[in-house]
PDB file of C-alpha atoms in Angstrom:
ATOM      1  CA  MET A 916      -7.803  41.468 -19.930  1.00 93.00           C
ATOM      2  CA  LYS A 917     -11.688  41.027 -20.962  1.00 95.00           C
ATOM      3  CA  SER A 918     -13.222  43.245 -23.684  1.00 96.00           C
ATOM      4  CA  GLY A 919     -15.951  43.178 -26.048  1.00 94.00           C
ATOM      5  CA  PHE A 920     -19.219  44.733 -27.498  1.00 92.00           C
ATOM      6  CA  VAL A 921     -22.579  44.714 -26.332  1.00 94.00           C
ATOM      7  CA  ALA A 922     -25.787  45.858 -28.510  1.00 90.00           C
ATOM      8  CA  VAL A 923     -28.364  47.592 -26.559  1.00 92.00           C
ATOM      9  CA  ALA A 924     -31.682  47.005 -28.224  1.00 89.00           C
ATOM     10  CA  GLY A 925     -35.283  47.601 -27.592  1.00 89.00           C
ATOM     11  CA  ARG A 926     -38.474  49.387 -28.799  1.00 86.00           C
ATOM     12  CA  PRO A 927     -38.277  53.185 -28.976  1.00 81.00           C
ATOM     13  CA  ASN A 928     -38.483  55.468 -25.684  1.00 83.00           C
ATOM     14  CA  VAL A 929     -37.606  52.508 -23.116  1.00 90.00           C
ATOM     15  CA  GLY A 930     -34.382  54.338 -21.911  1.00 89.00           C
ATOM     16  CA  LYS A 931     -31.440  52.667 -23.858  1.00 89.00           C
ATOM     17  CA  SER A 932     -29.576  55.920 -23.979  1.00 88.00           C
ATOM     18  CA  THR A 933     -29.918  56.805 -20.344  1.00 92.00           C
ATOM     19  CA  LEU A 934     -28.754  53.161 -19.653  1.00 95.00           C
ATOM     20  CA  VAL A 935     -25.577  53.491 -21.882  1.00 93.00           C
ATOM     21  CA  ASN A 936     -24.836  56.741 -20.240  1.00 93.00           C
ATOM     22  CA  ALA A 937     -25.121  55.108 -16.809  1.00 96.00           C
ATOM     23  CA  LEU A 938     -23.171  52.193 -17.445  1.00 96.00           C
ATOM     24  CA  THR A 939     -20.302  54.204 -18.986  1.00 94.00           C
ATOM     25  CA  GLY A 940     -20.399  56.836 -16.346  1.00 92.00           C
ATOM     26  CA  SER A 941     -20.508  59.689 -19.225  1.00 89.00           C
ATOM     27  CA  LYS A 942     -22.971  61.540 -21.128  1.00 87.00           C
ATOM     28  CA  VAL A 943     -22.191  59.837 -24.633  1.00 86.00           C
ATOM     29  CA  ALA A 944     -25.915  59.725 -25.847  1.00 82.00           C
ATOM     30  CA  ILE A 945     -28.608  62.485 -25.729  1.00 75.00           C
ATOM     31  CA  VAL A 946     -31.622  61.661 -24.029  1.00 80.00           C
ATOM     32  CA  SER A 947     -35.240  62.931 -24.516  1.00 74.00           C
ATOM     33  CA  ASP A 948     -38.829  61.788 -23.718  1.00 71.00           C
ATOM     34  CA  LYS A 949     -39.574  61.909 -27.544  1.00 66.00           C
ATOM     35  CA  PRO A 950     -39.447  58.543 -29.321  1.00 62.00           C
ATOM     36  CA  HIS A 951     -36.884  57.912 -31.841  1.00 63.00           C
ATOM     37  CA  THR A 952     -34.322  60.309 -30.311  1.00 64.00           C
ATOM     38  CA  THR A 953     -31.251  58.009 -30.982  1.00 65.00           C
ATOM     39  CA  ARG A 954     -30.341  58.224 -34.947  1.00 60.00           C
ATOM     40  CA  HIS A 955     -26.934  57.124 -34.845  1.00 58.00           C
ATOM     41  CA  GLU A 956     -25.243  54.017 -33.884  1.00 66.00           C
ATOM     42  CA  ILE A 957     -23.223  55.417 -30.589  1.00 75.00           C
ATOM     43  CA  ARG A 958     -20.488  53.267 -29.092  1.00 82.00           C
ATOM     44  CA  GLY A 959     -20.254  54.048 -25.278  1.00 91.00           C
ATOM     45  CA  VAL A 960     -17.011  53.131 -23.694  1.00 94.00           C
ATOM     46  CA  TYR A 961     -16.227  51.750 -20.044  1.00 95.00           C
ATOM     47  CA  THR A 962     -12.746  50.746 -19.165  1.00 96.00           C
ATOM     48  CA  ASP A 963     -11.222  49.733 -15.789  1.00 94.00           C
ATOM     49  CA  ASP A 964      -8.206  47.927 -15.014  1.00 93.00           C
ATOM     50  CA  ALA A 965      -9.758  44.530 -15.777  1.00 94.00           C
ATOM     51  CA  ALA A 966     -12.089  45.315 -18.676  1.00 96.00           C
ATOM     52  CA  GLN A 967     -13.263  47.201 -21.702  1.00 96.00           C
ATOM     53  CA  LEU A 968     -16.947  47.099 -22.359  1.00 96.00           C
ATOM     54  CA  VAL A 969     -18.076  48.809 -25.450  1.00 94.00           C
ATOM     55  CA  LEU A 970     -21.812  49.454 -25.715  1.00 93.00           C
ATOM     56  CA  VAL A 971     -23.446  49.880 -28.951  1.00 86.00           C
ATOM     57  CA  ASP A 972     -26.429  52.138 -28.372  1.00 78.00           C
ATOM     58  CA  LEU A 973     -28.923  51.545 -31.284  1.00 69.00           C
ATOM     59  CA  PRO A 974     -32.031  53.510 -32.594  1.00 60.00           C
ATOM     60  CA  GLY A 975     -35.143  51.847 -31.345  1.00 56.00           C
ATOM     61  CA  TRP A 976     -36.701  49.090 -33.581  1.00 53.00           C
ATOM     62  CA  GLN A 977     -39.420  50.662 -35.785  1.00 54.00           C
ATOM     63  CA  LYS A 978     -41.057  50.173 -39.128  1.00 59.00           C
ATOM     64  CA  PRO A 979     -39.268  52.487 -41.428  1.00 57.00           C
ATOM     65  CA  ILE A 980     -41.282  55.323 -43.036  1.00 52.00           C
ATOM     66  CA  ASP A 981     -38.639  57.287 -44.875  1.00 59.00           C
ATOM     67  CA  THR A 982     -35.040  57.055 -45.977  1.00 68.00           C
ATOM     68  CA  LEU A 983     -33.698  58.161 -42.604  1.00 63.00           C
ATOM     69  CA  THR A 984     -35.762  55.458 -40.713  1.00 57.00           C
ATOM     70  CA  GLU A 985     -34.793  52.907 -43.146  1.00 63.00           C
ATOM     71  CA  ARG A 986     -31.311  53.796 -42.608  1.00 58.00           C
ATOM     72  CA  MET A 987     -31.687  53.643 -38.819  1.00 57.00           C
ATOM     73  CA  GLN A 988     -33.199  50.235 -39.028  1.00 58.00           C
ATOM     74  CA  GLY A 989     -30.590  48.933 -41.392  1.00 58.00           C
ATOM     75  CA  ARG A 990     -28.192  49.916 -38.658  1.00 57.00           C
ATOM     76  CA  VAL A 991     -29.909  48.103 -36.141  1.00 55.00           C
ATOM     77  CA  ASP A 992     -30.091  45.016 -38.141  1.00 56.00           C
ATOM     78  CA  ASP A 993     -26.298  45.011 -39.100  1.00 58.00           C
ATOM     79  CA  ALA A 994     -25.499  45.629 -35.422  1.00 56.00           C
ATOM     80  CA  VAL A 995     -27.450  42.964 -33.643  1.00 57.00           C
ATOM     81  CA  THR A 996     -26.277  40.236 -36.121  1.00 56.00           C
ATOM     82  CA  GLY A 997     -22.636  41.606 -36.330  1.00 59.00           C
ATOM     83  CA  ASP A 998     -19.673  40.749 -34.184  1.00 75.00           C
ATOM     84  CA  VAL A 999     -20.995  41.405 -30.646  1.00 87.00           C
ATOM     85  CA  ASP A1000     -20.559  39.311 -27.675  1.00 93.00           C
ATOM     86  CA  ALA A1001     -23.996  39.743 -25.919  1.00 94.00           C
ATOM     87  CA  VAL A1002     -27.189  41.930 -26.570  1.00 93.00           C
ATOM     88  CA  LEU A1003     -28.973  44.089 -23.922  1.00 94.00           C
ATOM     89  CA  LEU A1004     -32.553  43.690 -24.353  1.00 95.00           C
ATOM     90  CA  VAL A1005     -34.155  46.891 -22.666  1.00 96.00           C
ATOM     91  CA  VAL A1006     -37.933  46.972 -21.678  1.00 96.00           C
ATOM     92  CA  ASN A1007     -39.660  49.730 -19.835  1.00 96.00           C
ATOM     93  CA  ALA A1008     -41.118  48.733 -16.286  1.00 96.00           C
ATOM     94  CA  ARG A1009     -43.592  51.341 -16.414  1.00 95.00           C
ATOM     95  CA  GLU A1010     -45.462  50.289 -19.305  1.00 94.00           C
ATOM     96  CA  ARG A1011     -46.987  47.157 -20.432  1.00 94.00           C
ATOM     97  CA  ILE A1012     -44.507  44.729 -21.789  1.00 95.00           C
ATOM     98  CA  GLY A1013     -46.443  44.002 -25.264  1.00 92.00           C
ATOM     99  CA  THR A1014     -46.022  43.517 -28.837  1.00 91.00           C
ATOM    100  CA  GLY A1015     -43.410  45.790 -29.312  1.00 88.00           C
ATOM    101  CA  ASP A1016     -41.079  44.213 -27.009  1.00 93.00           C
ATOM    102  CA  ARG A1017     -41.993  40.913 -28.178  1.00 93.00           C
ATOM    103  CA  PHE A1018     -41.155  41.960 -31.870  1.00 87.00           C
ATOM    104  CA  VAL A1019     -37.704  43.024 -30.721  1.00 88.00           C
ATOM    105  CA  ALA A1020     -37.283  39.782 -28.702  1.00 91.00           C
ATOM    106  CA  ARG A1021     -38.040  37.348 -31.749  1.00 87.00           C
ATOM    107  CA  ARG A1022     -35.137  39.134 -33.818  1.00 84.00           C
ATOM    108  CA  ILE A1023     -32.572  38.733 -31.088  1.00 86.00           C
ATOM    109  CA  PHE A1024     -33.273  35.508 -29.159  1.00 89.00           C
ATOM    110  CA  GLY A1025     -31.580  32.493 -31.379  1.00 81.00           C
ATOM    111  CA  LEU A1026     -28.653  34.729 -32.369  1.00 84.00           C
ATOM    112  CA  GLY A1027     -26.633  32.368 -30.390  1.00 86.00           C
ATOM    113  CA  ILE A1028     -25.042  34.893 -28.006  1.00 91.00           C
ATOM    114  CA  PRO A1029     -26.314  35.829 -24.373  1.00 95.00           C
ATOM    115  CA  ILE A1030     -29.223  38.002 -23.974  1.00 95.00           C
ATOM    116  CA  VAL A1031     -29.487  40.051 -20.773  1.00 97.00           C
ATOM    117  CA  ILE A1032     -33.037  41.573 -20.105  1.00 97.00           C
ATOM    118  CA  VAL A1033     -33.040  44.912 -18.380  1.00 97.00           C
ATOM    119  CA  LEU A1034     -36.275  45.927 -16.939  1.00 97.00           C
ATOM    120  CA  ASN A1035     -35.613  49.724 -16.759  1.00 96.00           C
ATOM    121  CA  LYS A1036     -37.332  52.553 -14.881  1.00 96.00           C
ATOM    122  CA  VAL A1037     -38.071  50.740 -11.825  1.00 96.00           C
ATOM    123  CA  ASP A1038     -37.504  53.696  -9.360  1.00 94.00           C
ATOM    124  CA  ARG A1039     -40.689  54.873  -7.415  1.00 89.00           C
ATOM    125  CA  LEU A1040     -42.505  51.535  -8.597  1.00 92.00           C
ATOM    126  CA  LYS A1041     -43.847  49.252  -5.989  1.00 95.00           C
ATOM    127  CA  PRO A1042     -42.169  45.716  -5.136  1.00 94.00           C
ATOM    128  CA  GLY A1043     -45.081  43.780  -6.507  1.00 95.00           C
ATOM    129  CA  HIS A1044     -45.523  45.961  -9.530  1.00 96.00           C
ATOM    130  CA  ILE A1045     -41.554  45.205 -10.487  1.00 96.00           C
ATOM    131  CA  ALA A1046     -42.058  41.480  -9.757  1.00 96.00           C
ATOM    132  CA  THR A1047     -45.018  41.151 -12.062  1.00 96.00           C
ATOM    133  CA  GLN A1048     -42.978  43.099 -14.579  1.00 96.00           C
ATOM    134  CA  MET A1049     -40.162  40.844 -14.258  1.00 96.00           C
ATOM    135  CA  LYS A1050     -42.225  37.847 -14.417  1.00 96.00           C
ATOM    136  CA  THR A1051     -43.650  39.102 -17.828  1.00 96.00           C
ATOM    137  CA  ALA A1052     -40.126  40.108 -19.249  1.00 96.00           C
ATOM    138  CA  ALA A1053     -38.911  36.501 -18.135  1.00 96.00           C
ATOM    139  CA  GLY A1054     -41.419  35.226 -20.825  1.00 96.00           C
ATOM    140  CA  LEU A1055     -39.725  36.946 -23.552  1.00 95.00           C
ATOM    141  CA  GLY A1056     -36.962  34.249 -24.176  1.00 94.00           C
ATOM    142  CA  ASP A1057     -34.176  32.300 -22.958  1.00 94.00           C
ATOM    143  CA  PHE A1058     -32.160  34.880 -21.590  1.00 95.00           C
ATOM    144  CA  HIS A1059     -28.748  34.819 -19.608  1.00 96.00           C
ATOM    145  CA  ALA A1060     -29.862  37.154 -16.785  1.00 96.00           C
ATOM    146  CA  LEU A1061     -32.554  39.677 -15.917  1.00 97.00           C
ATOM    147  CA  HIS A1062     -31.709  42.957 -14.065  1.00 97.00           C
ATOM    148  CA  PRO A1063     -34.326  45.413 -12.617  1.00 97.00           C
ATOM    149  CA  VAL A1064     -32.548  48.711 -12.844  1.00 97.00           C
ATOM    150  CA  SER A1065     -32.945  52.512 -12.814  1.00 96.00           C
ATOM    151  CA  ALA A1066     -30.682  54.037 -15.324  1.00 94.00           C
ATOM    152  CA  LYS A1067     -31.668  57.510 -13.996  1.00 93.00           C
ATOM    153  CA  THR A1068     -31.020  56.867 -10.301  1.00 95.00           C
ATOM    154  CA  GLY A1069     -28.167  54.380 -10.844  1.00 95.00           C
ATOM    155  CA  ASP A1070     -29.788  51.651  -8.875  1.00 95.00           C
ATOM    156  CA  GLY A1071     -28.685  48.106 -10.124  1.00 96.00           C
ATOM    157  CA  ILE A1072     -26.034  49.475 -12.772  1.00 97.00           C
ATOM    158  CA  GLY A1073     -23.162  48.455 -10.852  1.00 95.00           C
ATOM    159  CA  GLU A1074     -24.562  44.761 -10.673  1.00 96.00           C
ATOM    160  CA  LEU A1075     -25.600  45.074 -14.565  1.00 97.00           C
ATOM    161  CA  ARG A1076     -22.160  46.245 -15.484  1.00 96.00           C
ATOM    162  CA  SER A1077     -20.394  43.369 -13.724  1.00 96.00           C
ATOM    163  CA  ASP A1078     -22.560  40.829 -15.283  1.00 96.00           C
ATOM    164  CA  LEU A1079     -21.890  42.262 -18.772  1.00 96.00           C
ATOM    165  CA  VAL A1080     -18.255  42.152 -17.981  1.00 96.00           C
ATOM    166  CA  SER A1081     -18.406  38.566 -16.999  1.00 96.00           C
ATOM    167  CA  LEU A1082     -19.831  37.792 -20.537  1.00 96.00           C
ATOM    168  CA  LEU A1083     -16.717  39.193 -22.303  1.00 96.00           C
ATOM    169  CA  PRO A1084     -13.976  37.254 -23.888  1.00 94.00           C
ATOM    170  CA  ASP A1085     -10.145  37.824 -23.152  1.00 95.00           C
ATOM    171  CA  GLY A1086      -9.419  40.621 -25.614  1.00 93.00           C
ATOM    172  CA  PRO A1087      -7.405  43.825 -26.370  1.00 94.00           C
ATOM    173  CA  LEU A1088      -8.242  47.462 -25.529  1.00 94.00           C
ATOM    174  CA  TYR A1089     -10.024  48.450 -28.537  1.00 93.00           C
ATOM    175  CA  TYR A1090      -9.986  52.220 -27.447  1.00 93.00           C
ATOM    176  CA  PRO A1091      -7.513  54.219 -25.425  1.00 93.00           C
ATOM    177  CA  PRO A1092      -8.585  53.984 -21.867  1.00 93.00           C
ATOM    178  CA  GLU A1093      -9.560  57.559 -21.429  1.00 92.00           C
ATOM    179  CA  THR A1094     -12.236  57.275 -24.432  1.00 92.00           C
ATOM    180  CA  ASP A1095     -15.876  57.425 -23.472  1.00 92.00           C
ATOM    181  CA  THR A1096     -17.205  57.325 -27.221  1.00 91.00           C
ATOM    182  CA  ASP A1097     -15.974  57.133 -30.677  1.00 87.00           C
ATOM    183  CA  MET A1098     -18.607  59.530 -31.859  1.00 87.00           C
ATOM    184  CA  PRO A1099     -16.808  62.338 -33.673  1.00 88.00           C
ATOM    185  CA  LEU A1100     -16.640  65.875 -31.600  1.00 92.00           C
ATOM    186  CA  GLU A1101     -18.686  67.681 -34.265  1.00 92.00           C
ATOM    187  CA  ALA A1102     -21.364  64.936 -34.183  1.00 89.00           C
ATOM    188  CA  ARG A1103     -21.478  65.274 -30.360  1.00 91.00           C
ATOM    189  CA  ILE A1104     -21.858  68.821 -30.454  1.00 94.00           C
ATOM    190  CA  ALA A1105     -24.683  68.797 -32.953  1.00 92.00           C
ATOM    191  CA  GLU A1106     -26.490  65.968 -30.886  1.00 90.00           C
ATOM    192  CA  LEU A1107     -26.354  68.388 -27.772  1.00 93.00           C
ATOM    193  CA  VAL A1108     -27.914  71.191 -29.548  1.00 94.00           C
ATOM    194  CA  ARG A1109     -30.590  68.912 -31.054  1.00 90.00           C
ATOM    195  CA  GLU A1110     -31.213  67.489 -27.470  1.00 91.00           C
ATOM    196  CA  GLN A1111     -32.426  71.096 -26.463  1.00 93.00           C
ATOM    197  CA  ALA A1112     -34.505  71.175 -29.423  1.00 91.00           C
ATOM    198  CA  LEU A1113     -36.440  68.263 -28.439  1.00 87.00           C
ATOM    199  CA  ARG A1114     -36.693  69.274 -25.049  1.00 88.00           C
ATOM    200  CA  LEU A1115     -38.274  72.476 -26.042  1.00 89.00           C
ATOM    201  CA  THR A1116     -40.487  71.558 -28.911  1.00 85.00           C
ATOM    202  CA  LYS A1117     -43.603  69.281 -29.315  1.00 80.00           C
ATOM    203  CA  GLU A1118     -45.781  67.590 -31.695  1.00 72.00           C
ATOM    204  CA  GLU A1119     -44.248  67.055 -35.385  1.00 69.00           C
ATOM    205  CA  VAL A1120     -41.155  69.426 -34.882  1.00 77.00           C
ATOM    206  CA  PRO A1121     -38.806  67.016 -32.749  1.00 69.00           C
ATOM    207  CA  HIS A1122     -38.867  64.446 -35.366  1.00 77.00           C
ATOM    208  CA  ALA A1123     -38.162  67.087 -38.366  1.00 82.00           C
ATOM    209  CA  VAL A1124     -35.196  68.607 -36.539  1.00 88.00           C
ATOM    210  CA  THR A1125     -31.656  67.684 -37.147  1.00 89.00           C
ATOM    211  CA  ALA A1126     -28.401  69.506 -36.323  1.00 92.00           C
ATOM    212  CA  GLU A1127     -25.120  70.242 -37.962  1.00 92.00           C
ATOM    213  CA  VAL A1128     -21.864  71.786 -36.858  1.00 94.00           C
ATOM    214  CA  VAL A1129     -21.018  74.296 -39.791  1.00 93.00           C
ATOM    215  CA  GLU A1130     -17.780  75.632 -38.038  1.00 94.00           C
ATOM    216  CA  ILE A1131     -15.810  75.240 -34.925  1.00 94.00           C
ATOM    217  CA  ASP A1132     -12.725  77.156 -33.443  1.00 92.00           C
ATOM    218  CA  ASP A1133     -11.304  77.820 -30.192  1.00 89.00           C
ATOM    219  CA  LYS A1134     -14.072  80.819 -29.335  1.00 92.00           C
ATOM    220  CA  ARG A1135     -16.881  79.988 -31.560  1.00 95.00           C
ATOM    221  CA  VAL A1136     -19.150  77.199 -32.651  1.00 96.00           C
ATOM    222  CA  HIS A1137     -21.442  77.578 -35.571  1.00 97.00           C
ATOM    223  CA  VAL A1138     -24.382  74.974 -35.694  1.00 96.00           C
ATOM    224  CA  ARG A1139     -27.134  74.963 -38.298  1.00 95.00           C
ATOM    225  CA  LEU A1140     -30.686  73.474 -37.166  1.00 95.00           C
ATOM    226  CA  TYR A1141     -32.807  72.005 -40.131  1.00 92.00           C
ATOM    227  CA  THR A1142     -36.261  71.631 -40.217  1.00 91.00           C
ATOM    228  CA  GLU A1143     -38.539  70.377 -43.142  1.00 88.00           C
ATOM    229  CA  THR A1144     -40.985  73.183 -43.507  1.00 91.00           C
ATOM    230  CA  GLU A1145     -40.982  77.116 -42.917  1.00 93.00           C
ATOM    231  CA  SER A1146     -43.787  76.603 -40.457  1.00 91.00           C
ATOM    232  CA  GLN A1147     -41.406  74.316 -38.276  1.00 90.00           C
ATOM    233  CA  LYS A1148     -38.524  76.832 -38.798  1.00 93.00           C
ATOM    234  CA  GLN A1149     -40.665  79.554 -37.426  1.00 93.00           C
ATOM    235  CA  ILE A1150     -41.461  77.587 -34.436  1.00 91.00           C
ATOM    236  CA  LEU A1151     -37.816  76.678 -33.747  1.00 92.00           C
ATOM    237  CA  ILE A1152     -36.855  80.308 -34.169  1.00 94.00           C
ATOM    238  CA  GLY A1153     -39.737  81.598 -31.938  1.00 92.00           C
ATOM    239  CA  LYS A1154     -41.263  84.951 -31.789  1.00 92.00           C
ATOM    240  CA  GLY A1155     -38.440  87.567 -32.024  1.00 92.00           C
ATOM    241  CA  GLY A1156     -35.762  84.553 -31.683  1.00 92.00           C
ATOM    242  CA  THR A1157     -36.759  83.518 -28.193  1.00 94.00           C
ATOM    243  CA  MET A1158     -37.033  79.699 -28.723  1.00 94.00           C
ATOM    244  CA  VAL A1159     -33.435  79.589 -30.867  1.00 95.00           C
ATOM    245  CA  ARG A1160     -32.008  81.530 -28.047  1.00 95.00           C
ATOM    246  CA  GLU A1161     -33.277  79.321 -25.279  1.00 96.00           C
ATOM    247  CA  ILE A1162     -31.899  76.235 -27.257  1.00 96.00           C
ATOM    248  CA  GLY A1163     -28.607  77.875 -27.287  1.00 95.00           C
ATOM    249  CA  ARG A1164     -28.839  78.684 -23.392  1.00 95.00           C
ATOM    250  CA  GLY A1165     -29.761  75.082 -22.857  1.00 95.00           C
ATOM    251  CA  ALA A1166     -26.813  73.540 -25.037  1.00 95.00           C
ATOM    252  CA  ARG A1167     -23.951  75.804 -24.402  1.00 96.00           C
ATOM    253  CA  PRO A1168     -22.971  74.501 -21.030  1.00 95.00           C
ATOM    254  CA  HIS A1169     -23.016  70.963 -22.252  1.00 95.00           C
ATOM    255  CA  VAL A1170     -20.751  72.058 -25.145  1.00 95.00           C
ATOM    256  CA  GLU A1171     -18.456  73.987 -23.007  1.00 96.00           C
ATOM    257  CA  ALA A1172     -18.101  70.860 -20.833  1.00 93.00           C
ATOM    258  CA  LEU A1173     -17.515  68.749 -23.529  1.00 92.00           C
ATOM    259  CA  LEU A1174     -14.928  71.280 -25.128  1.00 94.00           C
ATOM    260  CA  GLY A1175     -13.406  72.113 -21.712  1.00 93.00           C
ATOM    261  CA  HIS A1176     -13.364  75.882 -22.312  1.00 95.00           C
ATOM    262  CA  PRO A1177     -16.025  78.799 -22.728  1.00 95.00           C
ATOM    263  CA  VAL A1178     -17.319  79.177 -26.518  1.00 95.00           C
ATOM    264  CA  PHE A1179     -19.837  81.487 -28.302  1.00 95.00           C
ATOM    265  CA  LEU A1180     -22.559  79.217 -29.597  1.00 96.00           C
ATOM    266  CA  GLU A1181     -24.161  80.421 -32.656  1.00 96.00           C
ATOM    267  CA  LEU A1182     -27.267  78.857 -34.091  1.00 96.00           C
ATOM    268  CA  GLN A1183     -29.080  79.203 -37.196  1.00 95.00           C
ATOM    269  CA  VAL A1184     -32.138  77.684 -38.468  1.00 94.00           C
ATOM    270  CA  LYS A1185     -32.916  76.562 -41.899  1.00 92.00           C
ATOM    271  CA  ALA A1186     -35.727  74.750 -43.663  1.00 90.00           C
ATOM    272  CA  SER A1187     -34.603  71.863 -45.851  1.00 88.00           C
ATOM    273  CA  PRO A1188     -37.755  70.416 -47.244  1.00 87.00           C
ATOM    274  CA  LYS A1189     -37.723  66.528 -47.126  1.00 81.00           C
ATOM    275  CA  TRP A1190     -34.191  66.195 -45.728  1.00 79.00           C
ATOM    276  CA  ARG A1191     -35.164  62.881 -44.275  1.00 76.00           C
ATOM    277  CA  ARG A1192     -35.499  61.440 -47.811  1.00 78.00           C
ATOM    278  CA  ASN A1193     -32.469  63.092 -49.076  1.00 73.00           C
ATOM    279  CA  GLU A1194     -29.703  60.532 -49.320  1.00 76.00           C
ATOM    280  CA  THR A1195     -26.770  63.084 -49.981  1.00 78.00           C
ATOM    281  CA  MET A1196     -27.779  64.929 -46.819  1.00 74.00           C
ATOM    282  CA  LEU A1197     -28.156  61.991 -44.761  1.00 73.00           C
ATOM    283  CA  GLU A1198     -24.594  60.815 -45.682  1.00 75.00           C
ATOM    284  CA  ARG A1199     -23.396  64.543 -44.901  1.00 77.00           C
ATOM    285  CA  LEU A1200     -25.050  64.206 -41.505  1.00 73.00           C
ATOM    286  CA  GLY A1201     -23.498  60.863 -40.787  1.00 70.00           C
ATOM    287  CA  LEU A1202     -27.282  59.304 -40.532  1.00 67.00           C
TER     288      LEU A1202
END
């Protein structure tokens, strides 16, 4: 049996989490059109009769601006220089392949392991544009393979997965066959709530929001949303509680699908000044 680990790298907002979800066939990572959505190192697991592919979804490469982003970047550096069998370098077909992509490429080419370049988001693009982007992506480094895919529609995902499996060594099952991620249940629930907060808010609020499961039982899940300022808190609550109720309505079906039964989802919003610089709180949140 083949088994091993593949790190998923790229600049922010190129579709890494959507790609991991597509490759595993399960929603293991939240997705958003906001940059820096992924904060955790998330392992997505795909298992069939012949192989187990473990994908390590990483935060986007970025210049740290606070304790949170320092820790996120440290996680990226540790993962790609650690014990992985290959690296997926993801670039966005709909944007210019430029400085940010080349910065990431410089960090991963030369690691001595295969690099697979993924040109993501090719759906609805003309063949000529895709060809031009593939030629540019090919200049990023000495790659093993280059795959144009759409993580959103699934185009090219099967071929990409097969190629990644071919790069894995013979090895054991690292996770039980039914596992789709090693992320703790409470963290997955908190992320599903944060996903809806990201979807419904804009400007500075998404980057200042995090979520934590306070209590969970068979009938009730209590999640606390944190912001950094009172003004952000009021935006998240909304007039008469409209925003926080909408967040709950959007998150509950996903939480119930994860748990496998109906629950009452109770949301609370709290301002926690400078939480992104608070080491103790970041530890508690697993960030």
